XYZ file of C-alpha atoms in Angstrom:
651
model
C 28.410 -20.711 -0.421
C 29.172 -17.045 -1.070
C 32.111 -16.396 -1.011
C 33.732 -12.658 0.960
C 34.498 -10.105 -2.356
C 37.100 -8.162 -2.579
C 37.996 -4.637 -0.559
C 36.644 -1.827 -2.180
C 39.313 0.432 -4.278
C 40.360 3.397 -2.683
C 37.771 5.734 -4.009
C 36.886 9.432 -2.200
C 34.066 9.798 -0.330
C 31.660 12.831 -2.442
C 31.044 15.615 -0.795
C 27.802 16.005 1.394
C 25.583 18.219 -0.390
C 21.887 19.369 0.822
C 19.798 22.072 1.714
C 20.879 22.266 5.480
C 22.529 20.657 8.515
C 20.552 20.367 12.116
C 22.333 19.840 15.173
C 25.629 21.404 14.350
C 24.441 24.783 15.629
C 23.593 26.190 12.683
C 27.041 25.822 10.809
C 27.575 23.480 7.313
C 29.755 20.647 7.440
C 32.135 19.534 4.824
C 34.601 16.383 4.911
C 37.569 18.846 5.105
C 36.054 19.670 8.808
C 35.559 15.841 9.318
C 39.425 14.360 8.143
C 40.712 12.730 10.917
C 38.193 11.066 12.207
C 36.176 8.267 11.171
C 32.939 8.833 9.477
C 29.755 6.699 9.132
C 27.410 8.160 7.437
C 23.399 6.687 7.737
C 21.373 7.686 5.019
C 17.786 7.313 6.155
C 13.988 8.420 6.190
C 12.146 8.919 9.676
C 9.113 6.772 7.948
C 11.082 3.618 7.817
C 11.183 1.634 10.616
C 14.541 -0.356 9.817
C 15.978 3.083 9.614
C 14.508 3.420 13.375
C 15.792 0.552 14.494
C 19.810 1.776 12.892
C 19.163 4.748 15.174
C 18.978 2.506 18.237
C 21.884 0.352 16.968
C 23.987 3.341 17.017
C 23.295 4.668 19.799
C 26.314 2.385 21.863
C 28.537 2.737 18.875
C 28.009 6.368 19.590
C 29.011 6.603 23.004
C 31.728 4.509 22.597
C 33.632 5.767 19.868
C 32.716 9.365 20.593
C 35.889 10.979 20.394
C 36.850 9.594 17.071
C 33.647 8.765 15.085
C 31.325 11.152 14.009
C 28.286 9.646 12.490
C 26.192 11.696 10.324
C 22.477 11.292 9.512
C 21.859 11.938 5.695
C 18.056 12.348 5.550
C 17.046 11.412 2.131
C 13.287 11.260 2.234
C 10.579 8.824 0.996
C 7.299 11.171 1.265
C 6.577 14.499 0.525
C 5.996 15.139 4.402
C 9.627 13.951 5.347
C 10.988 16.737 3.066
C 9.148 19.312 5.105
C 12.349 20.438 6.843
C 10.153 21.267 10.327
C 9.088 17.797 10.206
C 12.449 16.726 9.746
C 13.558 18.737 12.659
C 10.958 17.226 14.733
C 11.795 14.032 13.708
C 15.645 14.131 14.705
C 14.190 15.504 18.162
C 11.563 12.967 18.104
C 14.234 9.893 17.856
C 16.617 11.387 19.701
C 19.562 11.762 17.283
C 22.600 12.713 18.836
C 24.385 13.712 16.030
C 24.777 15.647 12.611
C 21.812 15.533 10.090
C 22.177 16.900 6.587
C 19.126 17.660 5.216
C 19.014 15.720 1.748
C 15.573 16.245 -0.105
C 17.043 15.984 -3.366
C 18.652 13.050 -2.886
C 21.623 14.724 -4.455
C 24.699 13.065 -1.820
C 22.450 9.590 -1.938
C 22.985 9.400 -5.887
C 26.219 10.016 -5.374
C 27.272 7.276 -2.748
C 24.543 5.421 -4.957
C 22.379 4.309 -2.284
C 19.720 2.030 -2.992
C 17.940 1.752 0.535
C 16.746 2.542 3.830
C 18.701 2.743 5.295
C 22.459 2.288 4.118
C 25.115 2.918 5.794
C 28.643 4.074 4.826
C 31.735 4.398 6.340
C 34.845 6.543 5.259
C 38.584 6.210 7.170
C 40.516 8.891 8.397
C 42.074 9.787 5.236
C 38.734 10.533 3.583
C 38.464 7.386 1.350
C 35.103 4.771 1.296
C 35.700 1.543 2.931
C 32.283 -0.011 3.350
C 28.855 0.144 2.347
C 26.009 -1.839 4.076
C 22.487 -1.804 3.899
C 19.714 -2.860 5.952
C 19.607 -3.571 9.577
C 21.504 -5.691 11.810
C 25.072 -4.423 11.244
C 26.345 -2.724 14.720
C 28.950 -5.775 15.162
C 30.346 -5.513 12.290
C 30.401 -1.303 11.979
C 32.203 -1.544 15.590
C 35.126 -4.068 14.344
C 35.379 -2.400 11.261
C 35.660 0.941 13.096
C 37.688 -0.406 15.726
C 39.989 -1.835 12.930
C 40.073 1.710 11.374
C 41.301 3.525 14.579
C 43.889 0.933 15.305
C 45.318 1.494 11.704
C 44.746 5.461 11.740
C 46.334 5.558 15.106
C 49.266 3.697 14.087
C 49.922 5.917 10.858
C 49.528 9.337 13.042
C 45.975 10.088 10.816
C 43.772 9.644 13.063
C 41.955 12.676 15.075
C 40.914 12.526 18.685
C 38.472 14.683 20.496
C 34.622 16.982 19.949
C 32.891 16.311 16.988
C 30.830 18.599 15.200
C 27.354 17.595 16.921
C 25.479 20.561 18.952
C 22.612 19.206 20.618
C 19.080 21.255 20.374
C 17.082 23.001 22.666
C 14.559 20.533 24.018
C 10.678 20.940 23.429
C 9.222 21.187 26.967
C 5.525 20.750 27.700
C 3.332 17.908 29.579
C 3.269 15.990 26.720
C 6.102 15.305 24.025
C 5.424 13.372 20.660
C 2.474 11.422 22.118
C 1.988 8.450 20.163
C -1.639 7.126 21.243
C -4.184 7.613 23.683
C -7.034 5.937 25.150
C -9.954 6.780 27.397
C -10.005 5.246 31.343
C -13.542 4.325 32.652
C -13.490 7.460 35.373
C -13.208 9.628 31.869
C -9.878 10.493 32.390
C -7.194 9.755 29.083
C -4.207 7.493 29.226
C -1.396 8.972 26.891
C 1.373 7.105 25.442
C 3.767 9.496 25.826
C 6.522 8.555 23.685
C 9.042 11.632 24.095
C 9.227 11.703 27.626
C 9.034 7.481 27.564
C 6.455 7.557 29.702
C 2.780 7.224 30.026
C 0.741 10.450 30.842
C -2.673 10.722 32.996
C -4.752 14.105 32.112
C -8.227 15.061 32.885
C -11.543 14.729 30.398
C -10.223 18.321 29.165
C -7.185 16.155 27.688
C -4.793 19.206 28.776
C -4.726 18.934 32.999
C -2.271 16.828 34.348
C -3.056 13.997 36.545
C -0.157 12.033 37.022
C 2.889 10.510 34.930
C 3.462 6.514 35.204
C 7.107 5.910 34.287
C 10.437 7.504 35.222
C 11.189 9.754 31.845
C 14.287 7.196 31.651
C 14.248 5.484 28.399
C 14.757 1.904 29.471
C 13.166 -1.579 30.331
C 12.167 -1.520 33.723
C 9.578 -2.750 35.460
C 8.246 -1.409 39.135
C 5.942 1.028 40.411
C 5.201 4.528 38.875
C 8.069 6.626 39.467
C 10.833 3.440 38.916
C 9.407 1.919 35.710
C 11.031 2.790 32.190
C 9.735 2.251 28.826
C 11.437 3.667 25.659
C 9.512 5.209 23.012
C 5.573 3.363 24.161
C 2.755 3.471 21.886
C -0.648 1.817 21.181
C -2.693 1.470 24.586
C -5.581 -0.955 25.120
C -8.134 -1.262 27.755
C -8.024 -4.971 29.362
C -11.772 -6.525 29.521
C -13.423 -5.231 32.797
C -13.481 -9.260 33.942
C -10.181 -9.760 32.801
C -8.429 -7.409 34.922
C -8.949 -8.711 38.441
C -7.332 -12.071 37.863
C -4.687 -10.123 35.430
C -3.572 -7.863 37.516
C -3.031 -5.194 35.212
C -5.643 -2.722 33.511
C -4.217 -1.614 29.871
C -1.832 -2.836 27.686
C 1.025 -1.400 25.968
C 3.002 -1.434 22.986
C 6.278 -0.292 24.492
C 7.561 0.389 21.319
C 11.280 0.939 20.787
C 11.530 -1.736 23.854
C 10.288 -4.541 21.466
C 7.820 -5.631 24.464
C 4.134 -5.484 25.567
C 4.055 -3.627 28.932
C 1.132 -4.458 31.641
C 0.256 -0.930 33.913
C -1.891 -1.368 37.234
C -4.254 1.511 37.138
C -4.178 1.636 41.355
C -0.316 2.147 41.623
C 0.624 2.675 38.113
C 2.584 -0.692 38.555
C 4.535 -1.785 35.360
C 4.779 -5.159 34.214
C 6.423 -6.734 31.323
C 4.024 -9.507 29.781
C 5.847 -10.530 26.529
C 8.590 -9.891 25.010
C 12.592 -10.063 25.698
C 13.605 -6.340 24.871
C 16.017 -8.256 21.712
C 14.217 -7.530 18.501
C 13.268 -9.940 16.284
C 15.466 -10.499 13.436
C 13.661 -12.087 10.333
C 15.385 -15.657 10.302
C 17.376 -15.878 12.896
C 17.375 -19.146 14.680
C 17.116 -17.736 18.340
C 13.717 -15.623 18.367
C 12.547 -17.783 20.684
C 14.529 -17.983 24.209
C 12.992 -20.662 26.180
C 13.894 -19.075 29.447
C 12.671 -15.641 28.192
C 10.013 -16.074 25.550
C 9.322 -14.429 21.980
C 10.822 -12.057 20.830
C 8.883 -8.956 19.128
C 9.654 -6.191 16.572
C 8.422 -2.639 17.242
C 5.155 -3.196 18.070
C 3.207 -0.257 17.741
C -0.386 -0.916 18.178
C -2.565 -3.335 20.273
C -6.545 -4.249 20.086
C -8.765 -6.173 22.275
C -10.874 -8.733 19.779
C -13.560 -10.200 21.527
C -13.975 -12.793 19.043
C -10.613 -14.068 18.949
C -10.332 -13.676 22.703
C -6.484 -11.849 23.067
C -5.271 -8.797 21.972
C -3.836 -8.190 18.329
C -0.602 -6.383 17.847
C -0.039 -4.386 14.955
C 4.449 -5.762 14.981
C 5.584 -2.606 12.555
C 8.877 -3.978 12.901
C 8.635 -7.007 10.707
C 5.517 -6.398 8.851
C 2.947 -8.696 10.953
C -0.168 -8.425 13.256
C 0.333 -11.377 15.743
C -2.054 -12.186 18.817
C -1.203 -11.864 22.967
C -3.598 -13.695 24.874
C -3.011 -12.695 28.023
C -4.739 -15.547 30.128
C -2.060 -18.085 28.515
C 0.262 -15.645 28.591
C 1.531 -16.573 24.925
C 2.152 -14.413 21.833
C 1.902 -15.875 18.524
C 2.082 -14.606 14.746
C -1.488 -14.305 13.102
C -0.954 -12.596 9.930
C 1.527 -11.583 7.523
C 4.594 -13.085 5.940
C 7.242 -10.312 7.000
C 7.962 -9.590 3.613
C 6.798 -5.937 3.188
C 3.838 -4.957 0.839
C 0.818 -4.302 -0.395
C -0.883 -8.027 -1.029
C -4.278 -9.458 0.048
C -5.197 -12.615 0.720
C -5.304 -15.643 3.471
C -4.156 -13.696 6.996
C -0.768 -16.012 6.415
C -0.006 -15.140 3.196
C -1.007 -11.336 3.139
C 1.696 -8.637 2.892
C 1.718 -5.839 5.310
C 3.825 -2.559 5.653
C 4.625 -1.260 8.921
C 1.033 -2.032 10.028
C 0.815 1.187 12.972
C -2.924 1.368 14.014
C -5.638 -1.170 14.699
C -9.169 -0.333 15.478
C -12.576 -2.843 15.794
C -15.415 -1.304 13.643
C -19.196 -2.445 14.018
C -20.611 -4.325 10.984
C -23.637 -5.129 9.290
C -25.208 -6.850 11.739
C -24.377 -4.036 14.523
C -21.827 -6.238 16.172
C -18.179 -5.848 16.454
C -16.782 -7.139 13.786
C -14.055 -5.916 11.210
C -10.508 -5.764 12.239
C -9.048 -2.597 10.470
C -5.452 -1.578 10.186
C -3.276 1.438 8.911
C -0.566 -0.134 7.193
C 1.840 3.250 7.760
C 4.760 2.460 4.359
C 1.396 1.274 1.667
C -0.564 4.432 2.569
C -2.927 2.134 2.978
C -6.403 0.964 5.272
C -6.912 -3.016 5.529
C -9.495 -5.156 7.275
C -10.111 -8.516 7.934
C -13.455 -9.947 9.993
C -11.988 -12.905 12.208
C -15.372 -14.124 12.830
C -16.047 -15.304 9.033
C -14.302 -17.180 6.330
C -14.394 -14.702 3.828
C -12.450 -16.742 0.915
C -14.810 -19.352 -0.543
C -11.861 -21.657 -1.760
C -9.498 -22.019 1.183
C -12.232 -21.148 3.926
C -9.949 -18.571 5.257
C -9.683 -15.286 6.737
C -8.762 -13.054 4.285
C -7.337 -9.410 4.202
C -9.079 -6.633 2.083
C -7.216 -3.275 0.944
C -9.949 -0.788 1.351
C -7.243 2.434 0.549
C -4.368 2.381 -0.716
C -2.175 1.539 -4.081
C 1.202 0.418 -2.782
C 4.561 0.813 -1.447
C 5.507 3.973 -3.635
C 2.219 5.324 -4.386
C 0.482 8.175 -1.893
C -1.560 11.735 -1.969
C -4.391 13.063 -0.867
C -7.049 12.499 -2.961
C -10.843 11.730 -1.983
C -13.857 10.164 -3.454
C -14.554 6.262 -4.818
C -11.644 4.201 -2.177
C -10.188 2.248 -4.619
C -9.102 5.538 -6.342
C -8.288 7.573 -3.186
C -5.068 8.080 -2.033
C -3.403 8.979 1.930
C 0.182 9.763 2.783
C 1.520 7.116 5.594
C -1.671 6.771 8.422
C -0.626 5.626 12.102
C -4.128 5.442 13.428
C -7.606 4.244 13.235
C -10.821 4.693 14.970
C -14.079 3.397 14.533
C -17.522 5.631 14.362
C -20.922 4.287 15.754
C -22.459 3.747 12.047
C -19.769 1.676 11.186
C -17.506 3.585 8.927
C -13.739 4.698 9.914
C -11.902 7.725 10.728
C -8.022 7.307 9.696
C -5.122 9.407 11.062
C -3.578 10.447 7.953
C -0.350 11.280 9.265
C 1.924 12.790 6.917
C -1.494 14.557 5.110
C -2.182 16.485 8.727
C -5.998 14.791 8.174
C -8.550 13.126 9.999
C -10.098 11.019 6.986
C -13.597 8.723 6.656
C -13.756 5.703 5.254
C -17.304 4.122 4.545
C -16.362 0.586 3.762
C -18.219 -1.184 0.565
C -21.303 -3.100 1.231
C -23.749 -4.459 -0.727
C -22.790 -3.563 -3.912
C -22.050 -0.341 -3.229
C -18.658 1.534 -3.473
C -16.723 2.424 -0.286
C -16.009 6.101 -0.234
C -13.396 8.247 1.132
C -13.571 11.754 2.498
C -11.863 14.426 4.658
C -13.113 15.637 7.833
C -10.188 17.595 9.350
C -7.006 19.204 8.026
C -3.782 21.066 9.322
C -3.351 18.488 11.851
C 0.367 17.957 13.142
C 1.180 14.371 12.454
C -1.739 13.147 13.651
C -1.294 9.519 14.858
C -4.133 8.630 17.159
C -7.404 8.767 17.986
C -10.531 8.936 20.560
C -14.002 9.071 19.228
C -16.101 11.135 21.859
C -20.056 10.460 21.716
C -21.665 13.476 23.202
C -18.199 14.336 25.049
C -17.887 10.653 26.771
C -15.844 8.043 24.792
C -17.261 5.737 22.713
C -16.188 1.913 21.917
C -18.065 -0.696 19.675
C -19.496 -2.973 22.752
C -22.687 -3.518 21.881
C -25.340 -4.035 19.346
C -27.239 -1.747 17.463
C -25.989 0.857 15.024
C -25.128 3.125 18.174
C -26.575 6.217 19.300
C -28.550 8.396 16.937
C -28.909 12.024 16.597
C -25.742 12.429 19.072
C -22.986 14.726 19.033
C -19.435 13.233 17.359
C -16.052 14.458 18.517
C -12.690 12.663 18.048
C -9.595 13.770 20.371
C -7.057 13.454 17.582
C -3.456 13.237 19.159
C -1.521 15.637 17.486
C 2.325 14.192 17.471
C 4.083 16.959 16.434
C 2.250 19.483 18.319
C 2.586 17.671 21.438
C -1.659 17.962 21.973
C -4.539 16.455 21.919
C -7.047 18.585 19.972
C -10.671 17.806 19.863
C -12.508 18.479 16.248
C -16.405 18.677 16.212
C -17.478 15.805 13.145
C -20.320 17.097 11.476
C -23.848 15.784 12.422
C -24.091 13.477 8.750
C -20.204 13.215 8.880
C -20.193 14.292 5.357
C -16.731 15.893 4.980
C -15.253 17.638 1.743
C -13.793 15.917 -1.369
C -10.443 17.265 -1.791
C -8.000 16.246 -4.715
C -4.547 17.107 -4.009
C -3.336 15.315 -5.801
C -1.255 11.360 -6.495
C 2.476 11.270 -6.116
C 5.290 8.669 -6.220
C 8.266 8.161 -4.272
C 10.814 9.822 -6.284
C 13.931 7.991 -6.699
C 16.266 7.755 -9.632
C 15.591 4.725 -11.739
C 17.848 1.971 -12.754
C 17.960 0.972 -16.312
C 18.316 -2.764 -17.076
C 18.544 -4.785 -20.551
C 15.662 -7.003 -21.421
C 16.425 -10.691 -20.829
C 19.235 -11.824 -19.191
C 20.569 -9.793 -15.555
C 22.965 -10.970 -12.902
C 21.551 -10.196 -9.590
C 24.423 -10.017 -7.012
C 24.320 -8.669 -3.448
C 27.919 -8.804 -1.821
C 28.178 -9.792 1.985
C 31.793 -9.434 3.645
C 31.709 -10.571 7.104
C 33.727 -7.730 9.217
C 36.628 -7.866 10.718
C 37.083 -11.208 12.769
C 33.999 -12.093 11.731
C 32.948 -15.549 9.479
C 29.741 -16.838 7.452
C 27.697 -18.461 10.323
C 26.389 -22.114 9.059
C 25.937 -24.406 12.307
C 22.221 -23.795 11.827
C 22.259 -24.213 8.069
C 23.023 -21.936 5.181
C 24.053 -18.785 6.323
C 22.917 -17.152 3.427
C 19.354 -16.339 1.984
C 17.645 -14.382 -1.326
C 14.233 -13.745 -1.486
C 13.384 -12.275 -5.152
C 9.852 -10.872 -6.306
C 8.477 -8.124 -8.537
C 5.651 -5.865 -9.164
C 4.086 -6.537 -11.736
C 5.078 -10.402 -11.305
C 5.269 -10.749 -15.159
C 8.113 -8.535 -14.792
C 10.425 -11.401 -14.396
C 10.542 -14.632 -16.705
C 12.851 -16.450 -14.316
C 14.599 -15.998 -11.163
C 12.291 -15.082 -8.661
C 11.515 -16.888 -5.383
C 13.695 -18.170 -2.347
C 17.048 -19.145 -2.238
C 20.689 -19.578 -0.266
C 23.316 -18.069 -2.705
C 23.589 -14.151 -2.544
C 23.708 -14.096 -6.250
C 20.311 -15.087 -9.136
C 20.406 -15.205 -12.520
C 17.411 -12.986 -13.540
C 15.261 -13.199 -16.655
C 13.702 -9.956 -17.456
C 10.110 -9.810 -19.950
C 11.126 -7.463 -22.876
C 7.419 -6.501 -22.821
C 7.073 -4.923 -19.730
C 8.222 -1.208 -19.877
C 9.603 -1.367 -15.877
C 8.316 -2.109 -12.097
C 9.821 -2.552 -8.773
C 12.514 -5.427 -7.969
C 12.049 -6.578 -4.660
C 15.075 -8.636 -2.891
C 15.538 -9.554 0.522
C 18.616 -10.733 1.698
C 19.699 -11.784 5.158
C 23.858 -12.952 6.025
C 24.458 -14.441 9.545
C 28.248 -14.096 10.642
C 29.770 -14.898 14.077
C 32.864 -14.597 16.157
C 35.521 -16.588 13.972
C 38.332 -17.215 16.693
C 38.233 -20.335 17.365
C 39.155 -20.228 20.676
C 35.912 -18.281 22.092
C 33.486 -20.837 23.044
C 30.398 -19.176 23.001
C 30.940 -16.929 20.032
C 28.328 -13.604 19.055
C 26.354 -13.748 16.314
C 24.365 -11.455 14.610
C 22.168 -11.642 11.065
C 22.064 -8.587 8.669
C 19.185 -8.094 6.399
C 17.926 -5.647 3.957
C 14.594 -5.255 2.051
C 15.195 -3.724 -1.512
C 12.513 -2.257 -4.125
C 14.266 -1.199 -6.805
C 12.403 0.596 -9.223
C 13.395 -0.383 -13.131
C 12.898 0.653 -16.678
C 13.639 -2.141 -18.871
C 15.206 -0.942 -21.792
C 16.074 -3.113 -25.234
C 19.990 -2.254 -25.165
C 22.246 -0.386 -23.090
C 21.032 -0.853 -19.836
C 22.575 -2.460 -16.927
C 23.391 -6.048 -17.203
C 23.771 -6.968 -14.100
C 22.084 -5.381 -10.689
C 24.373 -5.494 -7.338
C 23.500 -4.346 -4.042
C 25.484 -4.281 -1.247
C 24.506 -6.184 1.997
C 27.713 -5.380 2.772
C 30.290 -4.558 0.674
């Protein structure tokens, strides 16, 4: 069992250094302004989703410590996009961050508290000095003992500041729509909008600009009732139900209600909202209590959903842990279908295949003229994957499989055209498919509308751009002479007719049609590969002690009544990287044996710590898991490096 190591010494917190601070009214912040008061400081990316899911674990922490916390974003980016500082200040309006962000596209104050993650948190007391580091998700409990801890002791010594922080909220965008996520087309022509700023789902007119009606309060929440009382917090992907589905369902389109962690059923009639699975508790990669028998599965930022004829239920692309799962809605159950929620860029048999924040689905036609391919934009690989659930596509096992038509890997992105195993995108949230079977991708962070023409028969599967200067685009609506189109039925769909695609522009808060050209030949652009910059850890060839420290917080213990409360996952790219030491395991520590004739790669380690109440005298004690995804990139180097590698879970 791992054992709790010791406190941190008393060392300073550095100084926070960047290019810029948003939501502090325009004026810097040093610690000096901040002593007094307890400081946590969340070093994130508005890519990541575990960084997303922080921001919603703060958000109580927040409110109740407001008068002697002050938490402050540290934006240390992951793409090229996220260092755009307008996209970073539509981001922090976007996720509603009520607090300080310094803008940190250097990465100059994350070297120096030598984060390794998103997202890690740190916290500093009163008097200025570090007394925690954490990364990974999952920590609220133990942040609000430790800070309650902290203000008990501050208070006590007469160091401890009450009152306003430095936070000055922004002016609000206003507008009928506000960082829509998705949209789809209803059968009277109208558009459905998941309206993710104002919660809320938006009705407009054919034009995609006049308002019909808004179903949903504007409250972020999880509440279901008729149009004006129902809540949903942050909603996403929409999908039509099947026309002789909907009578005996009772509800007309699905939806990924996002930062709810549900699937949300609207009647079109009354705009009634339903919740259809789901608990509104995110899952947390192994714990023992995703399942609530009473209340059902629970999910993990589901951000896309896709009727599949041929597997009968919707899939849902679950962003959240890294999965595409199946709802079928006649049963009413939800299951997993494909992935293995460790995050990456891996084909092979749906169960075994490694996704990345998969954040669009779409159902293209295939040879044969019927619906066929499943394809996905897996948002944190840059990547576009498929899978046909009609065929056993791997000769050996007789199973599924998943194909990477785009896309190189975890750190690897651009904008670069041409043969698609070569071509490169920059984080895509949607997918749409096109009547001769290729697909248009949402290149997000690239401001592009992007064709893919699969490989088939021999031939290589191309990529080219059709649209740029795009804000964020993240969803899209392919128009066949101005009515939507859907693969439905066979053939290779209508020839000689006009293409549009509505392309919902997130940061512009739009939809904006863009004419595709008759032969949907777009241009070849090259602009480009990059590579997540971070800085790179040296290590010594052969032996390295892997350690990742996990204190439990303040009146807090390891939880073990379900087993050991400890696990370490260890992989790397390239596998040869590693001689010894990788796969699963309990203890939060591996000896490591690393090839002296590989030059460097990526260390990936996943570690999850449960921890619960530990006085004995509460009966039904909280507890709560904390887990963190690493990919550490390494140069291994003959002598001098690093001999051993820790990581703070929480330290």
């Amino acid at each position: 069992m791992t054992t709790a190591p010791p406190r941190l010494p008393r060392v300073r917190a550095s100084e926070l250094v960047g290019r810029g601070w948003l939501n502090t009214g325009g004026k810097d912040v040093t610690l000096a302004d901040l002593r007094g008061r307890v400081v946590l400081l969340d070093f994130w990316t508005f890519c990541c989703i575990n960084c997303l899911h922080v921001l919603d674990e703060l958000r109580d922490l927040e409110q109740r410590f407001g008068d002697v916390l002050t938490i402050v974003g540290v934006h240390s980016p992951k793409f090229e996009h996220e260092a755009d500082p307008v996209a970073l200040a539509a981001a922090v309006e976007r996720y509603e961050v009520h607090h300080p962000v310094l803008d940190d596209p250097d990465l100059v104050t994350w070297q120096a508290y030598t984060a390794r993650a998103w997202p890690t948190l740190v916290v500093v007391d009163p008097e200025g000095y570090v007394v925690a580091q954490m990364a990974g998700e999952g920590h609220a409990a133990n942040v609000e003992a430790l800070v309650a801890e902290l203000v008990a002791e501050h208070r006590a010594k007469g160091t401890l500041r009450e009152g306003d922080g430095p936070y000055v909220p922004p002016e609000p965008t206003a507008g009928t729509l506000r960082f829509p996520a998705k949209a789809v087309a209803l059968p009277g022509g109208n558009l459905l909008v998941a309206d993710a700023g104002h919660h809320a789902l938006t009705e407009l007119a054919p034009d995609g600009e006049t308002l019909v009606r808004r179903v949903g309060s504007g409250e972020r929440g999880l509440v279901d009732g008729g149009p004006d009382d129902g809540r949903f917090a942050e909603p996403g992907g929409l999908a039509l139900v099947p026309a002789d589905l909907r009578g005996t369902l009772g509800y007309d389109v699905v939806v990924a209600d996002t930062a709810n962690h549900v699937l949300r059923g609207v009647r079109l009639a009354d705009g009634t909202v339903t919740t259809l699975a789901g608990t509104g508790d995110q899952y947390m990669v192994g714990a023992p209590d995703n399942v609530d028998p009473e209340r059902g599965v629970r999910l993990s930022s589901p951000w896309d959903v896709l009727w599949v004829p041929d597997l009968g239920a919707f899939v849902v692309a679950m962003a959240g842990n890294h999965t595409l799962w199946t709802f079928d809605p006649v049963a009413g159950t939800i299951t997993q279908l494909a992935g293995t929620m460790n995050e990456g860029l891996q084909d092979g048999p749906l169960a075994g295949a490694w996704f990345a924040q998969p954040s669009g689905l779409a159902l293209a036609l295939d040879d044969d003229g019927r619906p066929g391919r499943v394809w996905v934009a897996d948002s944190e690989t840059s990547a576009v994957r498929w899978f046909d659930p009609r065929r056993d596509t791997d000769g050996a096992t007789g199973a599924v499989t998943v194909h990477t038509a785009v896309g190189q890997g975890l750190f690897d992105f651009g904008h670069r055209d041409g043969a698609a195993d070569q071509a490169l995108l920059q984080h895509p949230l949607g997918v749409a498919a096109l009547p001769d079977g290729s697909v248009l991708v949402a290149d997000t962070y690239n401001g592009a509308v992007r064709r893919v023409v699969p490989a088939r028969d021999g031939t290589t599967g191309q990529v080219t751009t059709l649209a740029t200067g795009l804000a964020e685009p993240s969803g899209l609506v392919v128009l066949v002479d101005g009515a939507p189109w859907a693969p439905g039925r066979p053939g290779d769909g209508p020839v000689g007719a006009r293409l549009d695609v509505l392309v919902v522009e997130s940061a512009a808060h739009r939809l904006t049609r863009v004419a595709l050209p008759a032969d949907l030949v777009g241009d070849v652009l090259d602009g480009g590969a990059r590579r997540t910059q971070r800085p790179v850890t040296e290590i010594v060839a052969g032996a390295l002690r892997l350690e990742v420290p996990f204190r439990p917080a303040p009146g807090q213990k390891l939880d073990d009544r379900y087993g050991p409360s400890t696990r370490l996952r260890v992989s790397s790219t390239p596998p040869e990287l590693l001689l010894a030491g990788a796969g699963d395991g309990t203890d939060l520590a591996r000896d490591l044996v690393v090839n002296p004739d590989v030059d460097g790669g990526v260390l990936h380690v996943t570690a999850q710590a449960a921890s619960c109440d530990a006085d004995p005298a509460i009966e039904f004690p909280a507890c709560h898991l904390a887990q963190q995804d690493w990919g550490v990139p390494v140069r291994v180097v003959p002598t001098a490096g690093e001999p051993a590698l820790t990581l703070p879970l929480l330290g």
